């Protein structure tokens, strides 16, 4: 008998040709059977794609094989099954991922074979829409929202080491899914949805206003992953403490003093600047407490206020059109294209400065009260003087940053935005079905809502139901910003509606944003307008039987010349002397104390009325 080694080369080639002929006949026969299967599958309304069946076929053949290695079996039969799927019906693979496109596409191609037509979606919502409305399979490389049947996670795309690279989503029946959704490990931090259908990433399915357009999605994804691995900036027990304090404000037993920079910057950051803001808030709070006996909650606009909404995406300077400056967390203020291009690495710089700022606030609080003597309490015993808590707040504008810093707390069984103690939604981003409301509704922090001239009572109540469905005291802070001329007319129906519906939200006033005007080439604000809107806020609250719960100010401890008026009278000619803000004009220290003095008078007037009513 002739051995293999002695068989002539021509005979071996002929044998291979014969095997190839048989393989071709079998493959064509397999494709024909697969095509006939299409009719039987059509009745279910699901995709022709059956990932569990495919996985079982590969596993069975791997077990039967004698010499062929498992990776070769997987590669060959994935290719065959991909062709079979396309023989049944043309099925698109719709990709969306925040990482390296080439890497994701290569792994998807290996998973589905070369015959599958691959297209890229514009976003997660686009990919899922195609998967739900056409013969398409969505592959999502990144955060995944909760899915509504018949869309299901039916399989995963794995890296060579076995780690999950992307979700495979389609109209697949539960019994046909290769891996149950509950057993899949999330590829990104914080993507598993809650019972309410919310996850830190579900905002990505909604329209997001005022978000920067980053030219390098891969760089943005890298920054998000980096931030998601950092420690929380603030502690969950401290956020809970703020909620408890705000519940006292809701009950009419305290007043919220919120203030700080319009927008924090990297270049002007210093320990002295942080201390100036800290000290100014304490001085203002002492004035309010001393005049009225009201407990004051100190909430700084700090350690996160690095971005601002803008009225236009771009501006033209010197004949060159460039992105608008949106704050140091997004781009630079210099009027050139390189500086104005959004850079996700700035989010890391903002996070670093926020952490240092919070550490400084804690240090100042400890130093300010460490040496104070004990005082005699009502029982005659010596009670220690307690430090005044200083909480942090910012507008949750950059949702990539917020999601990356959102953490699940096992004790409270809740998600918390650990970027700050309180976050707020701006007047330009409060769309009921928008991304910012979607994000804020799922975190357990106190949430502020800016209420501007275009907000009517019905919309406000719908927003409150979305953000605070359980009507919990301390959860929601409504921040009116109408302008002195419009406050009386526009605030009254909103306050009336919240009182009528028994809402527990805190009402505060922002007398800054509705009172911006132009003087020459400078944006400015008049102290007379600011004082007038504050007075109107108290008048309307008293008339509506609502507690005037607080004030929200853009201010700085630095001696700037950005707002007109005040006891140290600043006139228009003074504006250029110390106009340092990159965005909106701020009260300086003396002007902020003028506001505090007026607030102290108004609160002192409220206190006797409240005692009489009691």
Coordinates of C-alpha atoms in Angstrom, one line a residue:
X1 CA 0.0 0.0 0.0
X2 CA 1.3 3.4 -0.9
X3 CA 1.8 5.8 2.0
X4 CA 0.7 9.5 2.0
X5 CA 4.4 10.5 1.7
X6 CA 4.8 8.4 -1.4
X7 CA 1.6 9.6 -3.1
X8 CA 2.4 11.8 -6.1
X9 CA 1.7 15.5 -5.7
X10 CA -0.8 15.4 -8.5
X11 CA -2.9 12.8 -6.7
X12 CA -3.0 14.9 -3.5
X13 CA -4.2 17.9 -5.5
X14 CA -6.8 15.8 -7.2
X15 CA -8.0 14.6 -3.8
X16 CA -8.3 18.1 -2.5
X17 CA -10.1 19.2 -5.6
X18 CA -12.6 16.4 -5.0
X19 CA -13.1 17.4 -1.4
X20 CA -13.6 21.0 -2.5
X21 CA -16.2 19.9 -5.0
X22 CA -18.0 18.0 -2.3
X23 CA -17.7 20.9 0.1
X24 CA -19.1 23.3 -2.5
X25 CA -22.1 21.0 -3.1
X26 CA -22.7 20.7 0.6
X27 CA -22.4 24.5 1.2
X28 CA -24.8 25.2 -1.7
X29 CA -27.2 22.5 -0.3
X30 CA -26.8 24.2 3.2
X31 CA -27.6 27.6 1.7
X32 CA -30.7 26.2 -0.1
X33 CA -32.0 24.7 3.2
X34 CA -31.3 27.9 5.0
X35 CA -33.3 29.9 2.4
X36 CA -36.2 27.5 2.9
X37 CA -36.0 28.2 6.7
X38 CA -36.7 31.9 6.1
X39 CA -40.4 31.2 5.4
X40 CA -40.8 29.2 8.6
X41 CA -39.1 31.9 10.7
X42 CA -41.1 34.8 9.2
X43 CA -44.2 34.0 11.2
X44 CA -42.5 35.0 14.5
X45 CA -41.8 38.5 13.4
X46 CA -38.3 38.2 14.8
X47 CA -35.0 38.4 12.9
X48 CA -33.8 35.4 10.9
X49 CA -30.7 35.6 13.1
X50 CA -30.6 32.9 15.7
X51 CA -27.5 33.4 17.9
X52 CA -28.2 30.6 20.3
X53 CA -28.5 28.1 17.5
X54 CA -25.3 29.3 16.0
X55 CA -23.5 29.0 19.3
X56 CA -24.8 25.5 19.8
X57 CA -23.6 24.4 16.3
X58 CA -20.1 25.7 16.9
X59 CA -19.9 24.1 20.3
X60 CA -21.1 20.7 19.0
X61 CA -18.5 20.8 16.1
X62 CA -15.7 21.8 18.4
X63 CA -16.5 18.8 20.6
X64 CA -16.5 16.4 17.6
X65 CA -13.3 17.6 16.0
X66 CA -10.2 15.4 16.2
X67 CA -7.5 17.6 14.8
X68 CA -9.0 20.9 13.7
X69 CA -8.4 23.5 16.4
X70 CA -11.4 25.3 18.0
X71 CA -10.5 28.8 16.6
X72 CA -10.5 27.4 13.1
X73 CA -13.8 25.7 13.5
X74 CA -15.3 29.0 14.9
X75 CA -13.9 31.0 12.0
X76 CA -15.1 28.6 9.3
X77 CA -18.6 28.1 10.6
X78 CA -19.1 31.7 11.5
X79 CA -18.4 32.5 7.9
X80 CA -20.8 29.7 6.7
X81 CA -23.6 30.9 9.1
X82 CA -23.1 34.5 8.0
X83 CA -23.7 33.5 4.3
X84 CA -26.7 31.4 5.4
X85 CA -28.2 34.3 7.2
X86 CA -27.8 36.5 4.1
X87 CA -29.3 33.7 1.9
X88 CA -32.4 33.9 4.0
X89 CA -32.7 37.7 3.8
X90 CA -30.3 40.6 3.5
X91 CA -29.5 41.6 7.1
X92 CA -27.5 44.7 7.9
X93 CA -25.1 45.0 10.9
X94 CA -25.5 48.5 12.2
X95 CA -22.5 49.6 14.4
X96 CA -22.1 52.4 16.9
X97 CA -19.2 52.6 19.3
X98 CA -17.2 55.2 21.2
X99 CA -13.9 53.4 20.9
X100 CA -11.6 52.6 18.0
X101 CA -13.8 52.0 15.0
X102 CA -11.3 49.8 13.1
X103 CA -10.9 47.5 16.1
X104 CA -14.7 47.2 16.6
X105 CA -15.4 46.6 13.0
X106 CA -12.7 43.9 12.7
X107 CA -14.1 42.0 15.6
X108 CA -17.7 42.4 14.3
X109 CA -16.6 41.1 10.9
X110 CA -15.0 38.1 12.5
X111 CA -18.2 37.4 14.5
X112 CA -20.6 37.8 11.6
X113 CA -18.5 36.8 8.6
X114 CA -17.5 38.6 5.5
X115 CA -20.9 38.5 3.8
X116 CA -22.7 40.7 6.3
X117 CA -23.2 44.4 5.1
X118 CA -21.8 46.7 7.8
X119 CA -23.0 50.3 8.2
X120 CA -22.2 52.8 10.9
X121 CA -25.0 54.6 12.8
X122 CA -24.9 58.2 13.9
X123 CA -25.6 57.3 17.5
X124 CA -27.1 54.6 19.8
X125 CA -30.6 55.8 19.1
X126 CA -30.1 55.5 15.4
X127 CA -28.7 52.0 15.7
X128 CA -31.5 50.8 17.9
X129 CA -34.1 52.4 15.6
X130 CA -32.8 50.5 12.6
X131 CA -32.7 47.3 14.6
X132 CA -36.3 47.7 15.7
X133 CA -37.7 48.8 12.3
X134 CA -35.8 46.9 9.6
X135 CA -33.9 43.7 9.0
X136 CA -30.9 44.8 10.9
X137 CA -28.8 43.8 13.9
X138 CA -27.4 46.6 16.2
X139 CA -23.9 46.3 17.6
X140 CA -23.3 48.8 20.4
X141 CA -19.7 49.3 21.6
X142 CA -20.3 51.3 24.7
X143 CA -22.9 52.3 27.3
X144 CA -26.2 50.6 26.6
X145 CA -29.7 51.8 27.7
X146 CA -32.5 49.6 28.8
X147 CA -34.2 48.0 25.8
X148 CA -37.9 47.6 25.1
X149 CA -39.0 44.2 23.7
X150 CA -38.8 42.9 21.0
X151 CA -35.3 44.4 21.1
X152 CA -33.0 42.4 23.3
X153 CA -29.3 41.9 24.0
X154 CA -29.0 38.5 22.3
X155 CA -25.2 38.0 22.1
X156 CA -21.9 39.8 22.6
X157 CA -18.8 40.6 20.6
X158 CA -15.7 39.6 22.6
X159 CA -12.1 40.7 22.4
X160 CA -9.4 38.0 21.9
X161 CA -9.0 37.7 25.7
X162 CA -12.7 37.1 26.2
X163 CA -13.7 40.6 27.5
X164 CA -16.9 42.0 26.2
X165 CA -16.3 44.6 23.5
X166 CA -19.8 45.3 22.3
X167 CA -23.5 44.3 22.8
X168 CA -25.4 42.6 19.9
X169 CA -29.0 43.8 19.9
X170 CA -31.9 42.6 17.7
X171 CA -35.5 41.5 17.5
X172 CA -34.6 38.1 18.8
X173 CA -36.9 35.9 20.9
X174 CA -35.8 35.2 24.5
X175 CA -35.2 31.5 23.7
X176 CA -33.0 32.4 20.8
X177 CA -30.6 34.6 22.7
X178 CA -27.1 33.2 23.0
X179 CA -26.5 34.8 26.5
X180 CA -29.2 36.0 28.9
X181 CA -29.0 39.7 29.4
X182 CA -28.8 39.3 33.2
X183 CA -25.6 37.3 32.8
X184 CA -23.7 39.7 30.6
X185 CA -20.9 41.8 32.2
X186 CA -21.2 45.5 31.2
X187 CA -18.3 46.8 29.1
X188 CA -18.5 50.2 30.7
X189 CA -19.0 51.5 34.2
X190 CA -22.6 52.1 35.2
X191 CA -24.5 50.9 32.2
X192 CA -26.9 48.4 33.7
X193 CA -30.4 49.8 33.8
X194 CA -32.5 50.2 37.0
X195 CA -36.0 49.0 37.6
X196 CA -37.3 52.3 36.4
X197 CA -35.7 51.9 33.0
X198 CA -33.0 54.4 33.8
X199 CA -29.2 54.0 33.7
X200 CA -26.5 56.6 33.8
X201 CA -26.2 56.2 30.0
X202 CA -29.8 56.4 29.0
X203 CA -29.4 60.2 28.4
X204 CA -27.5 59.2 25.2
X205 CA -30.8 58.1 23.6
X206 CA -32.2 61.6 24.0
X207 CA -31.5 64.9 22.2
X208 CA -28.8 66.7 24.1
X209 CA -28.7 70.5 23.9
X210 CA -25.7 72.7 24.6
X211 CA -23.2 69.7 24.4
X212 CA -19.9 70.2 22.6
X213 CA -19.1 68.4 19.4
X214 CA -15.8 66.6 20.0
X215 CA -13.8 65.9 16.8
X216 CA -12.2 62.8 18.3
X217 CA -14.8 60.4 19.7
X218 CA -12.0 57.9 20.6
X219 CA -10.3 60.4 22.8
X220 CA -13.6 61.3 24.5
X221 CA -14.3 57.6 25.2
X222 CA -10.8 57.2 26.7
X223 CA -11.4 60.2 29.0
X224 CA -14.8 58.8 30.1
X225 CA -13.2 55.5 30.9
X226 CA -10.5 57.2 32.9
X227 CA -12.9 59.3 34.9
X228 CA -15.2 56.3 35.6
X229 CA -12.3 54.7 37.5
X230 CA -11.7 57.6 39.8
X231 CA -12.9 57.9 43.4
X232 CA -16.1 60.0 44.0
X233 CA -15.5 63.7 44.4
X234 CA -18.1 64.0 47.2
X235 CA -19.4 61.4 49.6
X236 CA -22.9 60.0 49.5
X237 CA -23.5 60.7 53.2
X238 CA -22.7 64.4 52.6
X239 CA -25.2 64.5 49.7
X240 CA -27.8 62.9 52.0
X241 CA -27.1 65.6 54.6
X242 CA -27.7 68.3 52.1
X243 CA -31.0 66.7 51.1
X244 CA -32.0 66.7 54.8
X245 CA -31.1 70.4 55.1
X246 CA -33.1 71.2 52.0
X247 CA -36.1 69.3 53.5
X248 CA -35.9 71.9 56.3
X249 CA -35.9 74.7 53.7
X250 CA -38.9 73.1 52.1
X251 CA -40.7 73.1 55.5
X252 CA -39.9 76.8 55.9
X253 CA -37.3 76.3 58.6
X254 CA -34.2 77.4 56.8
X255 CA -32.8 79.5 53.9
X256 CA -30.6 78.4 51.0
X257 CA -27.7 80.7 50.2
X258 CA -26.2 79.6 46.8
X259 CA -23.4 81.5 45.1
X260 CA -20.1 81.5 43.4
X261 CA -18.3 82.0 40.1
X262 CA -20.2 82.3 36.8
X263 CA -17.6 79.8 35.4
X264 CA -14.5 78.5 37.1
X265 CA -11.3 78.8 35.1
X266 CA -8.0 76.9 35.1
X267 CA -5.7 79.9 34.9
X268 CA -7.3 81.9 37.7
X269 CA -7.5 79.0 40.2
X270 CA -5.7 79.4 43.5
X271 CA -6.2 78.5 47.1
X272 CA -6.7 82.2 48.0
X273 CA -9.5 82.4 45.4
X274 CA -11.3 79.4 46.9
X275 CA -10.9 80.8 50.3
X276 CA -12.3 84.2 49.2
X277 CA -15.5 82.5 48.0
X278 CA -15.7 80.3 51.1
X279 CA -15.3 83.3 53.4
X280 CA -17.7 85.5 51.5
X281 CA -20.5 82.9 51.7
X282 CA -19.9 82.5 55.5
X283 CA -20.0 86.3 56.0
X284 CA -23.3 86.5 54.1
X285 CA -24.8 83.6 55.9
X286 CA -23.8 85.1 59.3
X287 CA -25.6 88.3 58.3
X288 CA -28.8 86.4 57.4
X289 CA -28.7 84.3 60.5
X290 CA -27.9 87.2 62.8
X291 CA -30.8 89.4 61.5
X292 CA -33.5 86.8 61.4
X293 CA -32.4 83.7 63.4
X294 CA -33.0 81.7 60.2
X295 CA -30.8 78.6 59.7
X296 CA -28.7 79.1 56.6
X297 CA -27.6 76.4 54.2
X298 CA -24.4 77.3 52.4
X299 CA -24.1 76.0 48.8
X300 CA -21.2 77.1 46.6
X301 CA -21.2 77.3 42.8
X302 CA -17.8 75.7 42.8
X303 CA -15.8 72.5 42.1
X304 CA -17.6 71.8 38.9
X305 CA -18.8 75.0 37.3
X306 CA -16.4 74.8 34.4
X307 CA -18.9 74.9 31.5
X308 CA -21.6 77.4 30.3
X309 CA -24.4 77.2 27.8
X310 CA -24.1 79.6 24.9
X311 CA -26.7 81.2 22.6
X312 CA -24.7 80.2 19.5
X313 CA -22.5 77.2 18.6
X314 CA -20.0 79.4 16.8
X315 CA -18.8 83.0 16.4
X316 CA -16.8 84.9 13.9
X317 CA -13.8 86.9 15.0
X318 CA -11.5 88.7 12.6
X319 CA -13.2 87.0 9.7
X320 CA -12.6 83.5 11.1
X321 CA -15.6 81.4 12.3
X322 CA -14.8 79.2 15.3
X323 CA -16.7 77.4 18.1
X324 CA -18.0 79.6 20.9
X325 CA -16.1 79.5 24.2
X326 CA -18.1 77.1 26.4
X327 CA -15.9 77.1 29.5
X328 CA -12.5 75.7 30.4
X329 CA -13.8 72.1 30.6
X330 CA -14.6 72.3 26.9
X331 CA -12.3 74.7 25.1
X332 CA -10.1 77.7 25.5
X333 CA -11.1 81.4 25.6
X334 CA -8.4 82.6 23.2
X335 CA -10.0 83.6 19.8
X336 CA -8.3 81.1 17.6
X337 CA -9.4 77.8 16.0
X338 CA -6.9 75.7 17.9
X339 CA -7.9 77.0 21.3
X340 CA -11.7 76.9 20.5
X341 CA -11.7 73.2 19.3
X342 CA -13.4 71.1 22.1
X343 CA -10.8 68.9 23.8
X344 CA -12.0 66.0 26.1
X345 CA -8.7 66.1 28.0
X346 CA -10.0 69.3 29.6
X347 CA -12.5 67.2 31.5
X348 CA -9.6 65.5 33.3
X349 CA -8.2 68.9 34.2
X350 CA -11.6 70.1 35.5
X351 CA -11.9 66.9 37.6
X352 CA -8.4 67.5 39.0
X353 CA -9.2 71.1 40.0
X354 CA -12.5 70.1 41.4
X355 CA -10.9 67.6 43.7
X356 CA -8.3 70.1 44.9
X357 CA -11.1 72.7 45.5
X358 CA -13.1 70.3 47.6
X359 CA -10.1 69.4 49.7
X360 CA -9.4 73.1 50.3
X361 CA -13.0 73.7 51.4
X362 CA -12.7 70.9 53.9
X363 CA -9.4 72.2 55.2
X364 CA -10.8 75.8 55.6
X365 CA -13.8 74.5 57.4
X366 CA -11.6 72.5 59.8
X367 CA -9.1 75.4 60.4
X368 CA -11.9 78.0 60.9
X369 CA -13.5 76.1 63.7
X370 CA -10.8 74.0 65.3
X371 CA -9.9 76.6 67.9
X372 CA -13.3 78.0 68.7
X373 CA -14.3 77.7 72.4
X374 CA -17.3 75.7 73.5
X375 CA -20.5 77.6 74.2
X376 CA -23.2 77.2 76.8
X377 CA -26.2 75.4 75.4
X378 CA -29.8 75.5 76.5
X379 CA -29.3 72.7 79.0
X380 CA -26.5 74.6 80.7
X381 CA -23.9 72.1 79.4
X382 CA -21.0 73.2 77.3
X383 CA -21.7 72.4 73.6
X384 CA -19.0 72.4 71.0
X385 CA -19.3 74.9 68.1
X386 CA -20.0 72.9 65.0
X387 CA -18.4 73.7 61.6
X388 CA -20.7 75.2 59.0
X389 CA -21.1 72.6 56.2
X390 CA -20.1 74.0 52.8
X391 CA -21.7 72.1 50.0
X392 CA -20.8 72.2 46.3
X393 CA -23.0 72.6 43.2
X394 CA -22.8 73.1 39.5
X395 CA -24.9 72.9 36.3
X396 CA -24.8 69.4 35.0
X397 CA -24.2 70.5 31.5
X398 CA -21.5 68.1 30.3
X399 CA -23.2 64.7 30.6
X400 CA -20.2 62.7 29.5
X401 CA -18.5 64.0 32.6
X402 CA -21.5 63.5 34.9
X403 CA -22.1 59.9 33.7
X404 CA -18.4 59.0 34.3
X405 CA -18.7 60.2 37.9
X406 CA -22.0 58.6 38.7
X407 CA -21.8 55.7 41.2
X408 CA -24.2 53.1 42.6
X409 CA -24.4 53.0 46.4
X410 CA -25.2 49.6 47.8
X411 CA -26.5 50.9 51.1
X412 CA -29.1 53.3 49.7
X413 CA -29.6 51.2 46.6
X414 CA -29.5 54.4 44.6
X415 CA -27.4 56.0 41.9
X416 CA -25.6 59.3 42.9
X417 CA -23.8 62.0 40.9
X418 CA -20.6 62.2 42.9
X419 CA -19.4 65.2 40.9
X420 CA -21.0 67.5 43.4
X421 CA -23.5 67.6 46.2
X422 CA -26.2 69.3 44.1
X423 CA -26.5 69.6 40.3
X424 CA -29.0 71.7 38.4
X425 CA -30.5 71.8 35.0
X426 CA -30.3 75.1 33.1
X427 CA -33.2 77.0 31.4
X428 CA -31.8 76.1 28.0
X429 CA -31.5 72.3 28.7
X430 CA -34.7 71.6 30.6
X431 CA -36.6 69.9 27.7
X432 CA -38.9 67.3 29.3
X433 CA -37.7 64.6 26.9
X434 CA -34.2 65.9 26.6
X435 CA -30.9 64.3 27.7
X436 CA -30.3 66.5 30.7
X437 CA -33.7 65.8 32.4
X438 CA -33.3 62.1 31.6
X439 CA -29.9 62.0 33.4
X440 CA -31.0 64.1 36.4
X441 CA -34.2 62.0 37.0
X442 CA -32.2 59.0 37.9
X443 CA -29.7 60.3 40.4
X444 CA -30.6 60.7 44.0
X445 CA -28.9 64.0 44.6
X446 CA -30.8 67.2 45.2
X447 CA -31.6 68.6 41.7
X448 CA -32.1 72.3 40.8
X449 CA -34.3 73.4 37.9
X450 CA -33.8 76.8 36.4
X451 CA -37.3 78.4 35.7
X452 CA -37.2 81.1 33.0
X453 CA -39.6 83.3 31.2
X454 CA -40.7 80.7 28.7
X455 CA -41.8 78.1 31.3
X456 CA -45.5 77.8 31.9
X457 CA -47.2 76.1 34.9
X458 CA -48.3 72.9 33.0
X459 CA -44.7 72.3 31.8
X460 CA -43.3 73.0 35.2
X461 CA -45.6 70.4 36.8
X462 CA -44.7 67.8 34.2
X463 CA -41.0 68.5 34.8
X464 CA -41.5 68.1 38.5
X465 CA -43.3 64.8 38.1
X466 CA -40.5 63.6 35.9
X467 CA -37.7 64.7 38.2
X468 CA -39.4 64.1 41.6
X469 CA -42.3 61.6 41.1
X470 CA -42.5 60.8 44.8
X471 CA -42.6 64.6 45.8
X472 CA -39.9 64.2 48.4
X473 CA -38.9 67.2 50.5
X474 CA -35.2 68.1 49.8
X475 CA -35.2 66.6 46.3
X476 CA -36.0 69.5 44.0
X477 CA -35.0 73.2 44.0
X478 CA -36.8 75.5 41.7
X479 CA -34.7 78.5 40.7
X480 CA -36.6 81.4 39.2
X481 CA -34.7 83.7 36.8
X482 CA -37.1 86.1 35.0
X483 CA -35.6 89.6 35.2
X484 CA -36.8 92.4 37.4
X485 CA -39.4 93.7 34.9
X486 CA -41.0 90.2 34.4
X487 CA -40.7 88.5 37.7
X488 CA -44.0 89.5 39.3
X489 CA -46.1 88.4 36.2
X490 CA -44.3 85.2 35.4
X491 CA -43.4 83.9 38.9
X492 CA -46.9 84.1 40.4
X493 CA -48.6 81.4 38.3
X494 CA -45.7 79.0 38.8
X495 CA -45.7 79.4 42.5
X496 CA -49.5 79.1 42.6
X497 CA -49.4 75.9 40.6
X498 CA -46.8 74.3 42.9
X499 CA -48.7 75.3 46.0
X500 CA -52.1 74.1 44.6
X501 CA -50.6 70.7 43.7
X502 CA -49.0 70.3 47.2
X503 CA -45.4 70.2 45.8
X504 CA -42.6 70.0 48.3
X505 CA -39.9 71.7 46.2
X506 CA -37.9 74.6 47.4
X507 CA -38.4 77.9 45.7
X508 CA -35.3 80.2 45.3
X509 CA -34.5 83.2 43.1
X510 CA -31.7 83.8 40.7
X511 CA -31.8 87.6 40.2
X512 CA -28.7 87.6 38.0
X513 CA -29.5 85.8 34.7
X514 CA -32.6 87.7 33.7
X515 CA -31.0 91.1 34.3
X516 CA -28.0 91.0 32.0
X517 CA -27.6 94.0 29.7
X518 CA -24.9 95.6 27.6
X519 CA -23.0 98.7 28.4
X520 CA -20.6 99.5 25.6
X521 CA -18.7 96.4 24.8
X522 CA -19.3 94.8 28.2
X523 CA -22.1 92.6 29.6
X524 CA -23.2 93.9 33.0
X525 CA -25.9 93.8 35.6
X526 CA -27.4 96.6 37.7
X527 CA -27.6 96.3 41.4
X528 CA -31.0 98.0 41.3
X529 CA -32.4 95.3 39.0
X530 CA -31.0 92.5 41.2
X531 CA -32.4 94.1 44.4
X532 CA -35.8 94.6 42.7
X533 CA -36.1 91.0 41.6
X534 CA -35.2 89.7 45.0
X535 CA -37.9 92.0 46.5
X536 CA -40.5 90.8 44.0
X537 CA -39.6 87.1 44.8
X538 CA -40.4 87.7 48.5
X539 CA -43.6 89.7 47.7
X540 CA -44.9 87.0 45.3
X541 CA -44.0 84.1 47.7
X542 CA -45.8 85.9 50.6
X543 CA -48.9 86.5 48.4
X544 CA -48.9 82.8 47.3
X545 CA -48.3 81.3 50.7
X546 CA -45.0 79.9 49.6
X547 CA -41.7 79.9 51.6
X548 CA -39.1 82.1 49.9
X549 CA -36.5 79.5 50.2
X550 CA -33.2 80.9 48.9
X551 CA -31.1 83.0 46.5
X552 CA -28.8 81.9 43.7
X553 CA -26.0 84.4 42.9
X554 CA -23.1 84.7 40.5
X555 CA -20.4 86.4 42.7
X556 CA -16.8 86.4 43.6
X557 CA -14.7 87.4 46.7
X558 CA -12.4 89.2 44.3
X559 CA -12.8 92.9 43.8
X560 CA -14.0 92.9 40.2
X561 CA -15.9 95.7 38.4
X562 CA -18.4 93.7 36.4
X563 CA -21.8 94.8 37.9
X564 CA -22.9 98.4 38.2
X565 CA -24.0 100.0 41.5
X566 CA -23.6 99.0 45.1
X567 CA -22.4 100.8 48.2
X568 CA -19.0 101.2 46.7
X569 CA -20.6 102.6 43.6
X570 CA -19.4 101.2 40.3
X571 CA -20.2 103.2 37.2
X572 CA -20.0 102.3 33.5
X573 CA -16.5 103.9 33.3
X574 CA -15.2 101.5 35.9
X575 CA -16.2 98.3 34.0
X576 CA -12.8 97.9 32.1
X577 CA -10.8 98.3 35.3
X578 CA -11.3 94.8 36.7
X579 CA -13.6 93.0 34.3
X580 CA -12.2 89.5 34.6
X581 CA -15.1 87.2 33.8
X582 CA -14.9 85.1 30.7
X583 CA -18.7 84.7 30.6
X584 CA -21.2 86.6 32.7
X585 CA -20.7 89.5 35.1
X586 CA -20.4 88.8 38.8
X587 CA -21.1 90.7 42.0
X588 CA -17.9 91.6 43.8
X589 CA -17.5 91.1 47.6
X590 CA -19.0 94.4 48.6
X591 CA -22.0 94.0 46.3
X592 CA -22.6 90.5 47.5
X593 CA -22.7 91.8 51.1
X594 CA -25.1 94.5 50.0
X595 CA -27.4 91.8 48.7
X596 CA -27.0 89.8 51.9
X597 CA -28.0 92.9 53.9
X598 CA -31.2 93.3 51.9
X599 CA -31.9 89.6 52.3
X600 CA -31.4 89.9 56.0
X601 CA -34.0 92.7 56.1
X602 CA -36.5 90.6 54.1
X603 CA -36.0 87.5 56.2
X604 CA -36.4 89.5 59.4
X605 CA -39.8 90.8 58.0
X606 CA -40.8 87.2 57.2
X607 CA -40.0 85.8 60.7
X608 CA -42.6 87.8 62.7
X609 CA -45.3 86.9 60.1
X610 CA -44.4 83.2 60.4
X611 CA -44.5 83.4 64.2
X612 CA -47.9 85.1 64.0
X613 CA -49.2 82.5 61.6
X614 CA -48.0 79.7 63.9

